[in-house]
Amino acid sequence: MGLFDSLKAGLAKTRKSFTEKIEMLISGSQKIDEEFLEELEAVLIAADVGMRTTARLLDDIRRAVKAGEVTSPDQLTPFLQQRIEEILAAGISYPRLAGVPPTVIMVVGVNGVGKTTTIGKLGYYYRQNGLKVILAAADTFRAAAIDQLEIWGKRIGADVIKHSEGADPAAVAYDAVKAALARKADVLIIDTAGRLHTKTNLMEELKKLKRVISREIPEAPHETLLVLDATTGQNAISQAKIFGAATDVSGVVLTKLDGTAKGGVIVAIKEELGLPVKWVGVGEGVNDLQPFMPKAFAQALFGDK
Ligand code: GDP
C-alpha cells in the first residue's frame, strides 16, 4: 500500500464519524443558518477537534457566508477541508536531521501510548533511508521495555545500548551518545520512562537526560518527540500540557490513528497547543509510521474528494 492509501485506511474511523456526519448534515440542510451551525459545532466537538478550534472554524464559516464565498451547505465540505489543511500547515516543521551526525532524538510520553513501537518504526524509517541507527533503552524502569527495544533493534538492524533494569537512565544516555559518536551512527533514538504517577521525578529525570546528552553534543537532543495516543482524545491534550511544561517538546508523534474516531484531536494539538505534529502512526506494522503531511492528511480525512 502506498503512503496515502495507508493514511486513508488509517483514518477510516475518524472519517466515518467526522466527515460522514458532516455530509449527512449538509445533505439534510437547505441553508447555512444558526441551527445548522449549532449541529455542525456538535459534530466538530464530538470529533475531538477542540472547543477553540471549533469556535474558530464556525467564525470562519460565518465570515465566508457573509462574504458570499460560501452560499450553500454543499460548498462547506471543500471549505472545511481547506481550512483544516491551512490550520495543520501553518508554521509546519518537518522532522529534521542534524547537519553533523549523529542526530539525537529523545522520545518521551506516558506508558502505553506506543512509545517503544514508535521508536522501532522510526528507526526502521531511517534504516530504509540508508542511515545507521542506534537505539538507547533509557527507560530502565521496566525490564519489558528494554527487552522490547532489543527485539526492535534486531528486527530493523540497529544496535541497542542498554543497562540492566533499575540502572540510571542518564548513564544509559551517556553511553549511547558515546557509542553513537564512536560507531559513527547517523541517528540515535533514546527511549525514556513514562510513568506519570511519579510526575515530578519523571520530569527531573528527563531534564537530567537532556543535560547529559547536551554535555557531549551541544545541539543535542536535536528533537524531543512527544508520543501521544490518538485514542485518548482530549486526554492526549492534557498529557501534552504536562510534558510541554517540563521539557522542550519539538514535535508530536500521534499514534493509533487507525484505532480511533478521535483523529480530529490532531487539529486541537496543533491549534490549541501550538505543537507541530511530525509523525503519525496508522498501525502496528513496521511501515505504519509516516511523516505528517497536512495536505495529504486533510485529503484523507475528507475522503479525497
Ligand atoms: P509504550 O508503553 O508507550 O512503549 O507502548 P508500546 O510501544 O508497547 O505500544 C502499546 C501498544 O500499542 C502495542 O500493542 C502496540 O502495538 C500498539 N501501537 C503502537 N502504535 C500503534 C499504532 O499506530 N496503531 C495501532 N493500532 N497500535 C499501535
Tab-separated table of C-alpha atoms and ligand atoms in Angstrom:
chain	number	residue	atom	x	y	z
A	1	MET	CA	0.000	0.000	0.000
A	2	GLY	CA	1.251	3.494	-0.810
A	3	LEU	CA	1.655	6.136	1.879
A	4	PHE	CA	-1.549	7.958	1.026
A	5	ASP	CA	-3.618	4.781	0.876
A	6	SER	CA	-2.398	3.602	4.244
A	7	LEU	CA	-3.048	7.053	5.698
A	8	LYS	CA	-6.536	6.945	4.239
A	9	ALA	CA	-7.131	3.466	5.615
A	10	GLY	CA	-5.753	4.592	8.992
A	11	LEU	CA	-8.187	7.490	9.099
A	12	ALA	CA	-11.216	5.404	8.144
A	13	LYS	CA	-12.845	5.504	11.594
A	14	THR	CA	-12.351	9.234	12.030
A	15	ARG	CA	-13.575	9.860	8.505
A	16	LYS	CA	-16.685	7.813	9.213
A	17	SER	CA	-17.628	9.675	12.370
A	18	PHE	CA	-16.497	13.102	11.266
A	19	THR	CA	-16.834	13.584	7.533
A	20	GLU	CA	-19.846	11.355	7.091
A	21	LYS	CA	-21.714	13.162	9.859
A	22	ILE	CA	-20.896	16.499	8.274
A	23	GLU	CA	-22.098	15.229	4.936
A	24	MET	CA	-25.333	13.911	6.396
A	25	LEU	CA	-25.904	17.288	7.987
A	26	ILE	CA	-25.164	19.052	4.724
A	27	SER	CA	-27.396	16.849	2.592
A	28	GLY	CA	-30.281	17.389	5.018
A	29	SER	CA	-29.997	21.170	5.058
A	30	GLN	CA	-31.102	23.847	2.624
A	31	LYS	CA	-29.184	26.726	4.056
A	32	ILE	CA	-26.438	27.643	6.491
A	33	ASP	CA	-28.330	29.162	9.420
A	34	GLU	CA	-27.698	29.218	13.162
A	35	GLU	CA	-29.432	25.867	13.641
A	36	PHE	CA	-27.169	24.293	11.021
A	37	LEU	CA	-24.087	25.815	12.639
A	38	GLU	CA	-25.107	24.510	16.061
A	39	GLU	CA	-25.347	20.986	14.700
A	40	LEU	CA	-22.026	21.369	12.939
A	41	GLU	CA	-20.498	22.566	16.200
A	42	ALA	CA	-21.669	19.372	17.925
A	43	VAL	CA	-20.091	17.209	15.187
A	44	LEU	CA	-16.766	19.027	15.416
A	45	ILE	CA	-16.633	18.803	19.206
A	46	ALA	CA	-17.546	15.106	19.118
A	47	ALA	CA	-14.615	14.541	16.747
A	48	ASP	CA	-12.223	15.970	19.383
A	49	VAL	CA	-11.272	18.965	17.267
A	50	GLY	CA	-11.393	21.018	20.483
A	51	MET	CA	-13.548	23.932	21.651
A	52	ARG	CA	-11.276	26.712	20.497
A	53	THR	CA	-10.723	25.303	17.031
A	54	THR	CA	-14.416	24.572	16.640
A	55	ALA	CA	-15.272	28.170	17.541
A	56	ARG	CA	-12.701	29.401	15.072
A	57	LEU	CA	-13.995	27.202	12.260
A	58	LEU	CA	-17.557	28.385	12.887
A	59	ASP	CA	-16.410	32.014	12.790
A	60	ASP	CA	-14.639	31.323	9.505
A	61	ILE	CA	-17.814	29.847	8.067
A	62	ARG	CA	-19.936	32.801	9.210
A	63	ARG	CA	-17.440	35.172	7.623
A	64	ALA	CA	-17.352	33.189	4.371
A	65	VAL	CA	-21.157	33.120	4.225
A	66	LYS	CA	-21.331	36.870	4.800
A	67	ALA	CA	-18.721	37.487	2.114
A	68	GLY	CA	-20.625	35.285	-0.304
A	69	GLU	CA	-17.752	32.800	-0.620
A	70	VAL	CA	-19.963	30.017	0.646
A	71	THR	CA	-23.588	30.223	-0.420
A	72	SER	CA	-24.990	26.766	0.260
A	73	PRO	CA	-24.304	23.838	2.608
A	74	ASP	CA	-22.782	21.672	-0.137
A	75	GLN	CA	-19.918	24.150	-0.530
A	76	LEU	CA	-18.934	23.592	3.071
A	77	THR	CA	-17.013	20.333	2.709
A	78	PRO	CA	-14.316	21.751	0.421
A	79	PHE	CA	-14.273	24.911	2.560
A	80	LEU	CA	-13.690	22.936	5.777
A	81	GLN	CA	-11.101	20.693	4.150
A	82	GLN	CA	-9.211	23.781	3.013
A	83	ARG	CA	-9.417	25.468	6.420
A	84	ILE	CA	-8.287	22.347	8.295
A	85	GLU	CA	-5.401	21.932	5.884
A	86	GLU	CA	-4.429	25.573	6.494
A	87	ILE	CA	-4.571	25.143	10.263
A	88	LEU	CA	-2.445	21.996	10.096
A	89	ALA	CA	0.017	23.546	7.655
A	90	ALA	CA	0.546	26.842	9.496
A	91	GLY	CA	4.134	27.044	10.727
A	92	ILE	CA	4.706	23.398	9.781
A	93	SER	CA	8.054	21.957	10.744
A	94	TYR	CA	9.227	18.639	9.409
A	95	PRO	CA	11.452	16.047	11.086
A	96	ARG	CA	14.996	17.348	10.953
A	97	LEU	CA	18.402	15.738	10.837
A	98	ALA	CA	21.470	17.355	12.338
A	99	GLY	CA	23.977	18.955	9.955
A	100	VAL	CA	26.676	16.841	11.570
A	101	PRO	CA	25.626	13.334	12.641
A	102	PRO	CA	24.556	11.814	14.916
A	103	THR	CA	21.065	13.273	15.126
A	104	VAL	CA	19.872	12.635	18.658
A	105	ILE	CA	16.147	12.084	19.090
A	106	MET	CA	14.705	11.793	22.570
A	107	VAL	CA	11.299	10.153	22.739
A	108	VAL	CA	9.008	10.952	25.659
A	109	GLY	CA	5.460	10.055	26.598
A	110	VAL	CA	3.260	8.156	29.025
A	111	ASN	CA	3.484	4.340	29.162
A	112	GLY	CA	1.164	2.601	26.757
A	113	VAL	CA	0.892	5.377	24.171
A	114	GLY	CA	3.053	3.401	21.746
A	115	LYS	CA	6.454	4.884	22.526
A	116	THR	CA	8.565	1.746	22.041
A	117	THR	CA	6.732	0.754	18.888
A	118	THR	CA	7.185	4.270	17.526
A	119	ILE	CA	10.932	4.118	18.210
A	120	GLY	CA	11.118	0.833	16.309
A	121	LYS	CA	9.193	2.230	13.345
A	122	LEU	CA	11.164	5.465	13.380
A	123	GLY	CA	14.423	3.530	13.399
A	124	TYR	CA	13.125	1.472	10.506
A	125	TYR	CA	12.233	4.627	8.562
A	126	TYR	CA	15.797	5.930	8.886
A	127	ARG	CA	17.272	2.490	8.123
A	128	GLN	CA	15.207	2.436	4.932
A	129	ASN	CA	16.897	5.714	4.072
A	130	GLY	CA	20.264	4.028	4.411
A	131	LEU	CA	21.168	5.539	7.783
A	132	LYS	CA	22.952	3.862	10.663
A	133	VAL	CA	20.690	3.839	13.684
A	134	ILE	CA	21.332	3.197	17.380
A	135	LEU	CA	18.558	2.773	19.935
A	136	ALA	CA	19.049	3.519	23.626
A	137	ALA	CA	16.987	1.842	26.351
A	138	ALA	CA	16.850	4.685	28.864
A	139	ASP	CA	13.505	3.512	30.214
A	140	THR	CA	15.270	1.383	32.783
A	141	PHE	CA	12.194	1.244	34.978
A	142	ARG	CA	10.566	-1.576	33.018
A	143	ALA	CA	12.557	-4.684	32.090
A	144	ALA	CA	9.944	-5.350	29.410
A	145	ALA	CA	10.690	-2.014	27.748
A	146	ILE	CA	14.381	-2.930	27.463
A	147	ASP	CA	13.523	-6.362	26.012
A	148	GLN	CA	11.047	-4.897	23.570
A	149	LEU	CA	13.573	-2.373	22.324
A	150	GLU	CA	16.107	-5.165	21.779
A	151	ILE	CA	13.605	-7.063	19.683
A	152	TRP	CA	13.047	-3.948	17.584
A	153	GLY	CA	16.795	-3.441	17.281
A	154	LYS	CA	17.227	-6.956	15.840
A	155	ARG	CA	14.258	-6.516	13.540
A	156	ILE	CA	15.455	-3.278	11.974
A	157	GLY	CA	19.211	-3.814	12.147
A	158	ALA	CA	20.069	-1.260	14.814
A	159	ASP	CA	22.431	-1.624	17.797
A	160	VAL	CA	20.748	-1.247	21.175
A	161	ILE	CA	22.542	0.358	24.103
A	162	LYS	CA	21.159	-0.899	27.401
A	163	HIS	CA	21.965	-1.354	31.060
A	164	SER	CA	20.137	-3.599	33.468
A	165	GLU	CA	16.722	-2.837	34.929
A	166	GLY	CA	16.810	-0.059	37.531
A	167	ALA	CA	20.049	1.475	36.214
A	168	ASP	CA	20.458	5.246	35.969
A	169	PRO	CA	18.781	6.365	32.714
A	170	ALA	CA	21.312	9.193	32.381
A	171	ALA	CA	24.138	6.638	32.407
A	172	VAL	CA	22.452	4.771	29.553
A	173	ALA	CA	22.041	8.009	27.600
A	174	TYR	CA	25.693	8.899	28.211
A	175	ASP	CA	26.887	5.513	26.929
A	176	ALA	CA	24.538	5.747	23.981
A	177	VAL	CA	25.845	9.143	22.897
A	178	LYS	CA	29.437	7.903	23.250
A	179	ALA	CA	28.583	4.790	21.221
A	180	ALA	CA	26.806	6.834	18.543
A	181	LEU	CA	29.888	9.024	18.153
A	182	ALA	CA	32.372	6.124	18.225
A	183	ARG	CA	30.366	3.952	15.819
A	184	LYS	CA	29.602	6.898	13.543
A	185	ALA	CA	25.853	6.430	13.785
A	186	ASP	CA	23.600	8.797	11.840
A	187	VAL	CA	20.664	8.668	14.214
A	188	LEU	CA	20.425	7.900	17.924
A	189	ILE	CA	16.917	7.357	19.272
A	190	ILE	CA	16.536	7.381	23.052
A	191	ASP	CA	13.606	5.726	24.803
A	192	THR	CA	12.642	7.283	28.143
A	193	ALA	CA	10.456	6.285	31.080
A	194	GLY	CA	6.795	7.237	31.076
A	195	ARG	CA	5.353	6.517	34.489
A	196	LEU	CA	3.262	9.586	35.043
A	197	HIS	CA	2.208	8.851	38.630
A	198	THR	CA	5.662	9.940	39.795
A	199	LYS	CA	5.400	13.042	37.691
A	200	THR	CA	7.975	15.283	39.379
A	201	ASN	CA	10.646	12.587	39.398
A	202	LEU	CA	9.981	11.787	35.784
A	203	MET	CA	10.309	15.406	34.722
A	204	GLU	CA	13.551	15.765	36.695
A	205	GLU	CA	14.810	12.597	35.045
A	206	LEU	CA	14.068	13.981	31.582
A	207	LYS	CA	15.885	17.201	32.401
A	208	LYS	CA	18.900	15.267	33.637
A	209	LEU	CA	18.910	13.164	30.453
A	210	LYS	CA	18.956	16.329	28.370
A	211	ARG	CA	21.831	17.781	30.363
A	212	VAL	CA	23.912	14.636	29.985
A	213	ILE	CA	23.244	14.458	26.246
A	214	SER	CA	23.984	18.112	25.528
A	215	ARG	CA	27.208	17.971	27.504
A	216	GLU	CA	28.515	15.538	24.859
A	217	ILE	CA	26.834	17.108	21.823
A	218	PRO	CA	25.851	20.747	22.498
A	219	GLU	CA	22.977	20.922	19.971
A	220	ALA	CA	21.525	17.605	21.109
A	221	PRO	CA	18.902	16.368	21.558
A	222	HIS	CA	18.029	17.733	18.133
A	223	GLU	CA	14.467	16.557	18.525
A	224	THR	CA	12.350	15.767	21.552
A	225	LEU	CA	9.356	13.881	20.269
A	226	LEU	CA	6.292	13.544	22.464
A	227	VAL	CA	4.266	10.435	21.686
A	228	LEU	CA	0.504	10.836	22.138
A	229	ASP	CA	-2.180	8.198	21.704
A	230	ALA	CA	-4.993	9.476	19.478
A	231	THR	CA	-7.491	7.057	21.025
A	232	THR	CA	-7.317	9.033	24.278
A	233	GLY	CA	-8.702	12.165	22.612
A	234	GLN	CA	-8.678	15.172	24.927
A	235	ASN	CA	-6.532	13.242	27.439
A	236	ALA	CA	-3.715	13.476	24.928
A	237	ILE	CA	-4.050	17.247	25.175
A	238	SER	CA	-3.579	17.218	28.945
A	239	GLN	CA	-0.549	14.915	28.644
A	240	ALA	CA	0.949	17.283	26.104
A	241	LYS	CA	0.494	20.172	28.537
A	242	ILE	CA	2.287	18.302	31.335
A	243	PHE	CA	5.231	17.254	29.175
A	244	GLY	CA	5.352	20.586	27.387
A	245	ALA	CA	5.800	22.342	30.719
A	246	ALA	CA	8.705	20.087	31.710
A	247	THR	CA	10.706	19.711	28.537
A	248	ASP	CA	11.087	21.462	25.180
A	249	VAL	CA	8.976	19.239	23.001
A	250	SER	CA	9.941	19.842	19.364
A	251	GLY	CA	7.263	17.689	17.828
A	252	VAL	CA	4.454	15.232	18.412
A	253	VAL	CA	4.023	11.682	17.189
A	254	LEU	CA	0.319	10.886	17.122
A	255	THR	CA	-0.150	7.112	17.313
A	256	LYS	CA	-3.043	4.685	16.862
A	257	LEU	CA	-4.990	6.879	14.460
A	258	ASP	CA	-6.185	3.651	12.857
A	259	GLY	CA	-7.897	2.551	16.063
A	260	THR	CA	-9.987	5.618	16.727
A	261	ALA	CA	-12.651	8.009	15.568
A	262	LYS	CA	-10.920	10.760	17.565
A	263	GLY	CA	-8.405	11.666	14.856
A	264	GLY	CA	-9.703	15.232	14.921
A	265	VAL	CA	-7.563	15.676	18.013
A	266	ILE	CA	-4.668	16.362	15.652
A	267	VAL	CA	-6.245	19.726	14.879
A	268	ALA	CA	-6.544	20.555	18.590
A	269	ILE	CA	-2.907	19.574	19.225
A	270	LYS	CA	-1.804	21.970	16.526
A	271	GLU	CA	-4.238	24.794	17.144
A	272	GLU	CA	-4.608	24.752	20.925
A	273	LEU	CA	-1.115	23.672	21.970
A	274	GLY	CA	0.895	25.080	19.094
A	275	LEU	CA	2.859	21.824	18.902
A	276	PRO	CA	3.768	20.564	15.446
A	277	VAL	CA	2.716	17.002	14.706
A	278	LYS	CA	5.686	15.474	12.894
A	279	TRP	CA	4.753	11.810	12.570
A	280	VAL	CA	1.539	9.819	12.566
A	281	GLY	CA	1.095	6.157	13.478
A	282	VAL	CA	-1.529	4.308	11.463
A	283	GLY	CA	-0.982	0.701	12.540
A	284	GLU	CA	1.241	-1.739	14.400
A	285	GLY	CA	3.419	-2.716	11.438
A	286	VAL	CA	6.960	-1.521	10.883
A	287	ASN	CA	5.808	0.575	7.919
A	288	ASP	CA	2.938	2.212	9.758
A	289	LEU	CA	4.631	5.453	10.748
A	290	GLN	CA	4.622	8.347	8.322
A	291	PRO	CA	5.950	11.880	8.324
A	292	PHE	CA	2.950	14.135	8.828
A	293	MET	CA	1.817	15.912	5.661
A	294	PRO	CA	-1.028	18.425	6.211
A	295	LYS	CA	-2.416	18.348	2.689
A	296	ALA	CA	-2.482	14.559	2.469
A	297	PHE	CA	-3.971	14.376	5.953
A	298	ALA	CA	-6.823	16.766	5.124
A	299	GLN	CA	-7.446	14.913	1.864
A	300	ALA	CA	-7.510	11.543	3.599
A	301	LEU	CA	-9.783	12.925	6.311
A	302	PHE	CA	-12.319	14.167	3.800
A	303	GLY	CA	-12.102	11.099	1.577
A	304	ASP	CA	-10.019	12.666	-1.181
A	305	LYS	CA	-12.896	14.465	-2.857
B	1	GDP	P1	4.747	2.113	25.262
B	1	GDP	O1	4.344	1.574	26.582
B	1	GDP	O2	4.397	3.548	25.121
B	1	GDP	O3	6.161	1.832	24.897
B	1	GDP	O4	3.803	1.392	24.193
B	1	GDP	P2	4.103	0.214	23.155
B	1	GDP	O5	5.035	0.666	22.110
B	1	GDP	O6	4.426	-1.017	23.896
B	1	GDP	O7	2.672	0.102	22.453
B	1	GDP	C1	1.485	-0.230	23.140
B	1	GDP	C2	0.550	-0.924	22.160
B	1	GDP	O8	0.112	-0.009	21.162
B	1	GDP	C3	1.212	-2.089	21.408
B	1	GDP	O9	0.292	-3.144	21.333
B	1	GDP	C4	1.464	-1.502	20.027
B	1	GDP	O10	1.488	-2.468	19.010
B	1	GDP	C5	0.298	-0.556	19.871
B	1	GDP	N1	0.533	0.520	18.900
B	1	GDP	C6	1.545	1.413	18.861
B	1	GDP	N2	1.398	2.271	17.831
B	1	GDP	C7	0.252	1.912	17.192
B	1	GDP	C8	-0.467	2.427	16.048
B	1	GDP	O11	-0.095	3.424	15.384
B	1	GDP	N3	-1.618	1.773	15.719
B	1	GDP	C9	-2.081	0.701	16.425
B	1	GDP	N4	-3.221	0.142	16.039
B	1	GDP	N5	-1.439	0.223	17.500
B	1	GDP	C10	-0.293	0.807	17.879
